[in-house]
CSV table of C-alpha atoms in Angstrom, one decimal:
chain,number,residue,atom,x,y,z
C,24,UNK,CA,46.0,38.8,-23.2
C,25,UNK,CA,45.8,36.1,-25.7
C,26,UNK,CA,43.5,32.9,-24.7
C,27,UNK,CA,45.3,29.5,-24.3
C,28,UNK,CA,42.3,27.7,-22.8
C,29,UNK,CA,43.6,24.3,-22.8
C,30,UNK,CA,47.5,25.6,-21.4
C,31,UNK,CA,47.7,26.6,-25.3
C,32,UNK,CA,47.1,29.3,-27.7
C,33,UNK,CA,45.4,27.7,-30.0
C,34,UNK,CA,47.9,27.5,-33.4
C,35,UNK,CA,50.9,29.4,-32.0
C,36,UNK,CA,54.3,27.8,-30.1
C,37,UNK,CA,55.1,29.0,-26.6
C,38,UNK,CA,58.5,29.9,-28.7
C,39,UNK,CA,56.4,32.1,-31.0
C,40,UNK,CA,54.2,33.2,-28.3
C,41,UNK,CA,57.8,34.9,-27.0
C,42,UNK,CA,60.3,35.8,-29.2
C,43,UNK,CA,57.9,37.0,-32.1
C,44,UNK,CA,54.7,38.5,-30.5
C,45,UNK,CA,56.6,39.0,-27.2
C,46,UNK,CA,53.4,38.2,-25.0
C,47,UNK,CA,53.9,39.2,-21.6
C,48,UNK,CA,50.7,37.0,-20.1
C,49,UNK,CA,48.7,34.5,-21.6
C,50,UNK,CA,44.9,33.0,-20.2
C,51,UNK,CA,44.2,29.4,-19.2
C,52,UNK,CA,40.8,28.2,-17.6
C,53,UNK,CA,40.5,25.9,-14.9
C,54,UNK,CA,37.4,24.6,-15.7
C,55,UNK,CA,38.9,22.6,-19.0
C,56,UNK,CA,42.3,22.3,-17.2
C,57,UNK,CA,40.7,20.6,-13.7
C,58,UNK,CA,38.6,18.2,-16.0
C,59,UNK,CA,41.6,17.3,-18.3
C,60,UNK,CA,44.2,16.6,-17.6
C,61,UNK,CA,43.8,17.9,-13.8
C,62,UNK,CA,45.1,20.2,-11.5
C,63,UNK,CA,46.7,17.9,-9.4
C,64,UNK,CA,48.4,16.3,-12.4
C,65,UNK,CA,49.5,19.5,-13.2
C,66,UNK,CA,50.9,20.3,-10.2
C,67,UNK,CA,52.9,17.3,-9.7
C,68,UNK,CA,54.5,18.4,-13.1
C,69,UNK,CA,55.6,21.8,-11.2
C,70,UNK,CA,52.6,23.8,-12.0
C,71,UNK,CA,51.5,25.0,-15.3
C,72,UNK,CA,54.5,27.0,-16.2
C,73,UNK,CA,56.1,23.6,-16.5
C,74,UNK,CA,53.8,22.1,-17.6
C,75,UNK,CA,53.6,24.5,-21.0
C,76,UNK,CA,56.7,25.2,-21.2
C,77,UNK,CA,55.7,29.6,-20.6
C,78,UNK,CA,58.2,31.4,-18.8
C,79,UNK,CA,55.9,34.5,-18.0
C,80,UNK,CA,52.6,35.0,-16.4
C,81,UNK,CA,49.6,33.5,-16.6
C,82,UNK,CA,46.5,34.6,-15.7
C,83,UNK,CA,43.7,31.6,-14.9
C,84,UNK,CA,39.7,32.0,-14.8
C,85,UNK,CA,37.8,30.7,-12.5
C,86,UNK,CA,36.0,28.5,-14.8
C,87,UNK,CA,32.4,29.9,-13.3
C,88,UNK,CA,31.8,31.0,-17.2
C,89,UNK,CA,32.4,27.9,-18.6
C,90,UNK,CA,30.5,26.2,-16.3
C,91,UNK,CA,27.5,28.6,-16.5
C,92,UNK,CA,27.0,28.2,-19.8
C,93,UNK,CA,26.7,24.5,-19.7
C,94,UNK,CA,22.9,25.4,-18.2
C,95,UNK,CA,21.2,22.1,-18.2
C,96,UNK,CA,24.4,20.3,-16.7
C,97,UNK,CA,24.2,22.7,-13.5
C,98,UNK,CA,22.5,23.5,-10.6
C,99,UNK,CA,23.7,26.3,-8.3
C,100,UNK,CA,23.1,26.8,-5.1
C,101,UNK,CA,24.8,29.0,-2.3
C,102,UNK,CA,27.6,26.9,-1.5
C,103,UNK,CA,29.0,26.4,-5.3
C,104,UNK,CA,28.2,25.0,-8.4
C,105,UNK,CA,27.5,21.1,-9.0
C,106,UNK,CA,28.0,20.8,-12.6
C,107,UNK,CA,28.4,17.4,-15.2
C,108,UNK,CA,31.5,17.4,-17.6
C,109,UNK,CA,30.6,17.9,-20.6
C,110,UNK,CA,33.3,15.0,-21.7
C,111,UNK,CA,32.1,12.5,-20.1
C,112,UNK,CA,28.7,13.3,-18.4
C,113,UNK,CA,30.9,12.8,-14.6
C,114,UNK,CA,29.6,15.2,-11.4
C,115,UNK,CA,31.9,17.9,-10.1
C,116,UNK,CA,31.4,20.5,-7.7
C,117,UNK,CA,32.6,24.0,-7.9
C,118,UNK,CA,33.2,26.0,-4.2
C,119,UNK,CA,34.5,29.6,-3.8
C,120,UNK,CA,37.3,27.8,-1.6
C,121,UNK,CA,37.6,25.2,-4.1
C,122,UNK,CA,38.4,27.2,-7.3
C,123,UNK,CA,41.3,28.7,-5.2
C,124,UNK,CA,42.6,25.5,-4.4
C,125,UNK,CA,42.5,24.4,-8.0
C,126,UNK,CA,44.3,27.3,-9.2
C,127,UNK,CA,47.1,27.5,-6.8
C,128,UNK,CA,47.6,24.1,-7.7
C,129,UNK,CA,48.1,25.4,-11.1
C,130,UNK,CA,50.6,27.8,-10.0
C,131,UNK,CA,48.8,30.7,-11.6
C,132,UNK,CA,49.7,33.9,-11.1
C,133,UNK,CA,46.8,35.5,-11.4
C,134,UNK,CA,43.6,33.9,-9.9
C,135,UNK,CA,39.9,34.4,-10.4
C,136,UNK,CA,37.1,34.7,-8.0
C,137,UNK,CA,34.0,32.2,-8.5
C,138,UNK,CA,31.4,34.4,-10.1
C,139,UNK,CA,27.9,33.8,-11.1
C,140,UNK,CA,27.1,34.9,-14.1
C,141,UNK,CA,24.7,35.5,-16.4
C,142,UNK,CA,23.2,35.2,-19.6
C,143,UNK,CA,21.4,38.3,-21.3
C,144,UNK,CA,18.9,39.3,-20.7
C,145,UNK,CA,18.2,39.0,-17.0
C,146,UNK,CA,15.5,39.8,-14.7
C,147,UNK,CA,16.3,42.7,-12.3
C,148,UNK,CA,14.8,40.3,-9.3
C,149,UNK,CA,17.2,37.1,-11.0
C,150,UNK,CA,20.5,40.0,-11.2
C,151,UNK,CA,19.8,41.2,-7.8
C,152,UNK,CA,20.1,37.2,-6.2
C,153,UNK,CA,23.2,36.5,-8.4
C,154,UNK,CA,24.4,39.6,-7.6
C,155,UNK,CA,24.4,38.5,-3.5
C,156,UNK,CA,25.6,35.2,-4.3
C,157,UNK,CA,29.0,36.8,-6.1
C,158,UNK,CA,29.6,38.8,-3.5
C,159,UNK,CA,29.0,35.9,-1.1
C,160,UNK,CA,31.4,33.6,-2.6
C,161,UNK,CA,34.0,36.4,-3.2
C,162,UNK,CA,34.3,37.1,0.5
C,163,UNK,CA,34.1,33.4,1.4
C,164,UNK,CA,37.1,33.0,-1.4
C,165,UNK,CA,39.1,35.6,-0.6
C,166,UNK,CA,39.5,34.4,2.7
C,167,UNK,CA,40.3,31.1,2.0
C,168,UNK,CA,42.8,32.3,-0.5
C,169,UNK,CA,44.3,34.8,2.7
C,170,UNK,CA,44.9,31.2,4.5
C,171,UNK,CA,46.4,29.5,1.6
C,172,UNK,CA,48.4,31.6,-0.5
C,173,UNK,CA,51.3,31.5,2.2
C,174,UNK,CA,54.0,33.3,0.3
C,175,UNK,CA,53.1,32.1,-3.2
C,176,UNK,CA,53.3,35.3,-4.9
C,177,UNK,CA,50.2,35.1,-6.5
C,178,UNK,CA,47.3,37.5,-6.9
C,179,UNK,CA,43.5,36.7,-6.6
C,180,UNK,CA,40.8,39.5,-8.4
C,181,UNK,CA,37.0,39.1,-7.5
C,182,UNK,CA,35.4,39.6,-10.4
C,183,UNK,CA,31.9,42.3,-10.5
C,184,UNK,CA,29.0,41.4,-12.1
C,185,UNK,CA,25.2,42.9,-11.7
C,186,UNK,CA,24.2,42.6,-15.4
C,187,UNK,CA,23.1,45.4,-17.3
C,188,UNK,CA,22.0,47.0,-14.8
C,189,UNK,CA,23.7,50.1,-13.2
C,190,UNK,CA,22.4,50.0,-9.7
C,191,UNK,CA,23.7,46.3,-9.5
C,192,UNK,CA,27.0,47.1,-10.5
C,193,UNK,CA,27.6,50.1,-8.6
C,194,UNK,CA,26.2,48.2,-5.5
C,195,UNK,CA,28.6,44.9,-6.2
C,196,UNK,CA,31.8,46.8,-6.5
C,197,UNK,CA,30.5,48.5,-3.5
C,198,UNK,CA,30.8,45.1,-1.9
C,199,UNK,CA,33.7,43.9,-3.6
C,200,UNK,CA,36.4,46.9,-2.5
C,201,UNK,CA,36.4,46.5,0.9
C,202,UNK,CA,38.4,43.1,0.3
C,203,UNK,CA,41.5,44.9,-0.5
C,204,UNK,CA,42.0,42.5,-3.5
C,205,UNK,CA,45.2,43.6,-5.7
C,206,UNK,CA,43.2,43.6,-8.4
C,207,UNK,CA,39.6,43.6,-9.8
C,208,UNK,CA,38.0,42.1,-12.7
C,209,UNK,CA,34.8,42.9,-14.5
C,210,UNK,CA,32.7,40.0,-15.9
C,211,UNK,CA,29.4,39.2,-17.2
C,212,UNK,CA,30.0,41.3,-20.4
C,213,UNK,CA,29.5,39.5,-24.2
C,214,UNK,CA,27.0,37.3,-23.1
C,215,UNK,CA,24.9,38.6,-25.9
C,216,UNK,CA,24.2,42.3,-24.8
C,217,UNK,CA,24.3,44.9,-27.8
C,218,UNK,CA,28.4,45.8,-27.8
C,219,UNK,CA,27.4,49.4,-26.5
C,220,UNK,CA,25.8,48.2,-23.0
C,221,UNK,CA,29.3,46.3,-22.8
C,222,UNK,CA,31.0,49.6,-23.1
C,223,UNK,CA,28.3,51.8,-20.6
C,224,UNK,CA,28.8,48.5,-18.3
C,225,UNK,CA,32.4,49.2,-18.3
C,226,UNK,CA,32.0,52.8,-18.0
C,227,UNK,CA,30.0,53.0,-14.7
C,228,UNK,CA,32.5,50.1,-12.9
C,229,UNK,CA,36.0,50.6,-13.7
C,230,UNK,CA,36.0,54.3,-12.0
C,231,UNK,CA,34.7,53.1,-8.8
C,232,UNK,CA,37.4,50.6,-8.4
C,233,UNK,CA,40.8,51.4,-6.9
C,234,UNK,CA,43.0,53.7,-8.2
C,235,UNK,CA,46.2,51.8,-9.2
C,236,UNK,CA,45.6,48.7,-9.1
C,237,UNK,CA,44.7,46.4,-12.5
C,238,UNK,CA,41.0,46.5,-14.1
C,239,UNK,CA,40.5,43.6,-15.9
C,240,UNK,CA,37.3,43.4,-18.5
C,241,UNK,CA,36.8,40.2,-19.5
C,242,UNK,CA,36.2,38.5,-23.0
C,243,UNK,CA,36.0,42.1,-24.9
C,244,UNK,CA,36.4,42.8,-27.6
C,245,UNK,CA,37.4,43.9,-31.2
C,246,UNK,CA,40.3,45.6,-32.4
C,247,UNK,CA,38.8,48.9,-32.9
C,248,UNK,CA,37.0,48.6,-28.9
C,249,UNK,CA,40.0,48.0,-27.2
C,250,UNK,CA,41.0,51.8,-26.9
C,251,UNK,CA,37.4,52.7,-25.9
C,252,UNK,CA,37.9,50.3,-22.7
C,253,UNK,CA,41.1,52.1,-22.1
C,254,UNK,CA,39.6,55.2,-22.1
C,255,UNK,CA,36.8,53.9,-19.2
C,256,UNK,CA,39.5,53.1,-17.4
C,257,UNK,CA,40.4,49.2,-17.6
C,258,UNK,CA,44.2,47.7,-18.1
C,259,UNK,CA,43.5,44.1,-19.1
C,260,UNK,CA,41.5,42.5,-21.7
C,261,UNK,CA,41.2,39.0,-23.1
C,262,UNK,CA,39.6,37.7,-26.1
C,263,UNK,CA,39.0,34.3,-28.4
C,264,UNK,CA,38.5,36.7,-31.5
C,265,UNK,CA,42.2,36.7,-32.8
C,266,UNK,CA,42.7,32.7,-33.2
C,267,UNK,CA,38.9,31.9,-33.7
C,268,UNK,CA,38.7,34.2,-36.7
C,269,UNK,CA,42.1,33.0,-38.1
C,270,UNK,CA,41.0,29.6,-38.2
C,271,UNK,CA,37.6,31.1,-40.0
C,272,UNK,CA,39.8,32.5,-42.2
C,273,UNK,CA,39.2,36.5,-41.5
C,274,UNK,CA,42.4,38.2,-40.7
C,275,UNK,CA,42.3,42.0,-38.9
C,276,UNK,CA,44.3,44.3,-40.5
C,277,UNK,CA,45.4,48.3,-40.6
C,278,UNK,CA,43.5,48.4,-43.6
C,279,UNK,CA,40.4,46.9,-42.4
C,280,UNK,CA,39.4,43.0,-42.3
C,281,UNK,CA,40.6,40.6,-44.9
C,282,UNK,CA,38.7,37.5,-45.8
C,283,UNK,CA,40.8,35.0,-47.0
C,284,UNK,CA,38.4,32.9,-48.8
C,285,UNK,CA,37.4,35.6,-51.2
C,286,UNK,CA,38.4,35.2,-54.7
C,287,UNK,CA,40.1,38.3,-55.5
C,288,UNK,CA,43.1,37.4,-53.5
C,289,UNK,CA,44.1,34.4,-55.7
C,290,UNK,CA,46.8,36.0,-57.7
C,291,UNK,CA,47.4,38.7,-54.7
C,292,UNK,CA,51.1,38.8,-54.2
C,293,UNK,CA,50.6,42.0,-51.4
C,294,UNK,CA,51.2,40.8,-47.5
C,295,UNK,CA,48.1,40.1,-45.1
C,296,UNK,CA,49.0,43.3,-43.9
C,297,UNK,CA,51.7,45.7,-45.1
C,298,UNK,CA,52.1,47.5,-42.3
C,299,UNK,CA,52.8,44.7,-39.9
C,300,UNK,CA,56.0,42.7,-38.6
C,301,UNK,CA,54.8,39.8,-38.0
C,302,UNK,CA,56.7,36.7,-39.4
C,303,UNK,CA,53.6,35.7,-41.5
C,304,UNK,CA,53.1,39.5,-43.3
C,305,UNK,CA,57.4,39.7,-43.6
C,306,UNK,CA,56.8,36.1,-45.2
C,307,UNK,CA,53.9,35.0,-47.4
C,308,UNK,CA,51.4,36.4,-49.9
C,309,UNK,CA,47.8,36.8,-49.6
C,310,UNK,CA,48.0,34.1,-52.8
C,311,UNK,CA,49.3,32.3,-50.7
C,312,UNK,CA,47.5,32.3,-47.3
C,313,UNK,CA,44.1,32.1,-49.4
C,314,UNK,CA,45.4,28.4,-51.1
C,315,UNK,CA,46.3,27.2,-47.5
C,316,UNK,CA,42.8,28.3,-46.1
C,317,UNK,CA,41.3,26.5,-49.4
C,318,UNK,CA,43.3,23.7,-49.2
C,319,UNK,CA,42.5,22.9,-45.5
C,320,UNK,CA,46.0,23.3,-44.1
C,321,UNK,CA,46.7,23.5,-40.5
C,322,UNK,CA,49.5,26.2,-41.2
C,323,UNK,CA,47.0,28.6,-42.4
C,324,UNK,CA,45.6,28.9,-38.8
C,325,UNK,CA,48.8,28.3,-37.6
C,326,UNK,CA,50.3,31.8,-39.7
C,327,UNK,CA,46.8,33.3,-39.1
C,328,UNK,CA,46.8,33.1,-35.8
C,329,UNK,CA,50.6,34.6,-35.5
C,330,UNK,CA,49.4,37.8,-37.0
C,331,UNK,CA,46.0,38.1,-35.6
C,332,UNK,CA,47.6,37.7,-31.9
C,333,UNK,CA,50.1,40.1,-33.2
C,334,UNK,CA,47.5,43.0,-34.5
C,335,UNK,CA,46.1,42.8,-31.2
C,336,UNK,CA,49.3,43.1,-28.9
C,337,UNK,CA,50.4,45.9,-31.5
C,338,UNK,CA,47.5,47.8,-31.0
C,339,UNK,CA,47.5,47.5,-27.3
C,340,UNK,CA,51.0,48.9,-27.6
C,341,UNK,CA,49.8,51.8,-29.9
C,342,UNK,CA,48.1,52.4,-27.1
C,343,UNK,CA,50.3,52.6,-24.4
C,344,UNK,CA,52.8,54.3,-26.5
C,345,UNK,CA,49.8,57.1,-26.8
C,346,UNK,CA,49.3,57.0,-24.1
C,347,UNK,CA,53.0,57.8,-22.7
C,348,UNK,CA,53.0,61.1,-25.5
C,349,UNK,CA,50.3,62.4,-24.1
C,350,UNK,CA,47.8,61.3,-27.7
C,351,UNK,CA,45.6,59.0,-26.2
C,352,UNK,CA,42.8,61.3,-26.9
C,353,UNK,CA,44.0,61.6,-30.5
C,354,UNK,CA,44.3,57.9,-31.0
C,355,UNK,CA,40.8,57.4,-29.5
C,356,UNK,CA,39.3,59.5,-31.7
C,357,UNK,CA,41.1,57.1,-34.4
C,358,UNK,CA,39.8,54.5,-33.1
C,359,UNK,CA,36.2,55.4,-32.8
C,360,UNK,CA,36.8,56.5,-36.6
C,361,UNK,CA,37.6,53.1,-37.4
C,362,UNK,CA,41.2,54.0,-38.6
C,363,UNK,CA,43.9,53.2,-35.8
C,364,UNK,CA,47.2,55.4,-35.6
C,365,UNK,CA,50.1,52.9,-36.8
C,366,UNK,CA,52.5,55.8,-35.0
C-alpha cells in the first residue's frame, strides 16, 4: 500500500496514483491529518475521499507510531497518550475511543487500533506492561467503534505488538482474537530490530490470527522481503521506501538498485528499468533522470516516485499471480535469491 501521510503520496497525482500504477488502497495517518489540517475540517469537506480527490480505499493509522516516537513530547498513561505537536509545541491527547472518532471522521475505510509501541530494544518487564496496555485500549476501542460505526461500512484492525519477544506476541494475539475484529494488524516491527527478527516476529503471529481475514504487517519492507511476509502468512504491507528513496535518488529495479547520482549513467540512454511499464521507464533515459536528480528538479522525484510505487505494486502482483499458478514456492525461492520472477 503506498504511503500518503499527509492525504498524499508524496510526488505522484491521485490521477497517476489510478490510471498508471492502478493502486487499489493508499495509507494516510491521523496523527499529521488531526494536527493539520484536522479531522473535523476534513469531514466537513465529505471525508478524506473528497477531500483528496481518491476514489478507492484508504487505509488510516492510528497515529500511536507517530506519536511514540516523538518521546520527550509524551507521556503515556492508561487512559491515552498526551502528547505536544511537534508544529507548534500545542497539547493533545490521544484515547482508544478518541482515535476512532478521529478516523471515522476521516471516513476511512480501514481504521487502526491505538497501540503502544516500542522502540528496540525493550526490556521484557517494559514489553510485558505495554503489552497490557494495547490490549487494554484495543478492547476499550473496539467497543467504542461497535457504538459508533452505525452502518459506515468501515473496518477497524487492532494491531499486536509484544516486541521481540515470542511469548509476548503469542500471548497479545491471544488477547486480541476474541474481539472478532475483520481484520488484524501487526506492529511494532522496523523500529530498529535486525530485518530477520522482523521476519521471525512475523512468523510466530500471522498463523495464530484468523484464517481469512486480512494480516496486515506494518512499515516492512524491501522489495526482495515482501514475498517472505507472504509466505508467513500476511496480505497487507506498507512502506515509505519507494518515494523516500526516489527523492534520494536510488531507484529499485529487476536488475538490482540503481543510483542515479553515479557518474556512469551520464551518457546512459537504457530506461531506469527495461523490464518495466511504467510511464517514466516507457519515457526517459537514465541520462536523463541522472541530470534531473543533479540539477535539483522536482520531476525527478516526481518520475522516481512513479516507478518506484510501480516496482512495488508489480511485484506484489508477481506475487499474487504465483500464487494463483500454484509457483509461489518457486518465486520465493527467487526472491530469497535476490532475483525476482518478472513472469
Amino acid at each position: 500500500m503506498p504511503v500518503g501521510t499527509q492525504a498524499t503520496v508524496k510526488g505522484i497525482t491521485p490521477r497517476d496514483l489510478l490510471n498508471d500504477l492502478d493502486a487499489r488502497i493508499i495509507l494516510a495517518n491521523t496523527y499529521h491529518l488531526f494536527l493539520r489540517p484536522g479531522h473535523e475540517r476534513i469531514e466537513r469537506f465529505g471525508g478524506l475521499h473528497k477531500f483528496m480527490a481518491w476514489p478507492r480505499a484508504i487505509l488510516t493509522d492510528s497515529g500511536g507510531f507517530q506519536v511514540f516516537s516523538l518521546d520527550t513530547l509524551r507521556k503515556v498513561t492508561d487512559d491515552g497518550v498526551l502528547f505536544h505537536s511537534h508544529l507548534n509545541g500545542d497539547a493533545h491527547f490521544f484515547s482508544p475511543e478518541s482515535t476512532v472518532d478521529v478516523q471515522l471522521a476521516l471516513g476511512s475505510d480501514i481504521l487502526m487500533m491505538l497501540d503502544e509501541c516500542l522502540a528496540y530494544p525493550a526490556a521484557h518487564e517494559r514489553a510485558v506492561e505495554s503489552m497490557h496496555r494495547t490490549i487494554r485500549w484495543a478492547r476499550a476501542g473496539y467497543q467504542h467503534y461497535r457504538e459508533r460505526e452505525k452502518g459506515a461500512h468501515c473496518a477497524l484492525f487492532p494491531i499486536v505488538q509484544g516486541s521481540m519477544y515470542p511469548d509476548l506476541r503469542i500471548a497479545c494475539t491471544e488477547a486480541l482474537i476474541e474481539l472478532d475484529a475483520p481484520g488484524y494488524a501487526i506492529g511494532g516491527l522496523s523500529v530498529g530490530e535486525p530485518r530477520d527478527l522482523s521476519q521471525e516476529m512475523a512468523a510466530i503471529t500471522a498463523p495464530l490470527l484468523p484464517p481469512g481475514r486480512p494480516r496486515y504487517a506494518m512499515g516492512v519492507g524491501m522489495p526482495e522481503e515482501l514475498a517472505q511476509y507472504v509466505a508467513h502468512g500476511i496480505d497487507m504491507m506498507d512502506c515509505v521506501l519507494p518515494t523516500r528513496n526516489a527523492r534520494n535518488g536510488y531507484l529499485f529495479t529487476s536488475q538490482g538498485k540503481l543510483v542515479i547520482k553515479q557518474a556512469r549513467y551520464i551518457d546512459d540512454q537504457e530506461p531506469p528499468d527495461p523490464a518495466c511499464g511504467c510511464y517514466t521507464c516507457q519515457t526517459f533515459s537514465r541520462a536523463y533522470l541522472r541530470h534531473l536528480f543533479m540539477a535539483g528538479e522536482i520531476l525527478f522525484s516526481m518520475l522516481a516516485s512513479l516507478h518506484n510505487v510501480r516496482y512495488y505494486l508489480d511485484t506484489m502482483r508477481r506475487i499474487r499471480h504465483a500464487i494463483l499458478f500454484g509457483k509461489f514456492p518457486e518465486y520465493l525461492r527467487s526472491s530469497k535469491a535476490g532475483v525476482l520472477l518478472t513472469s
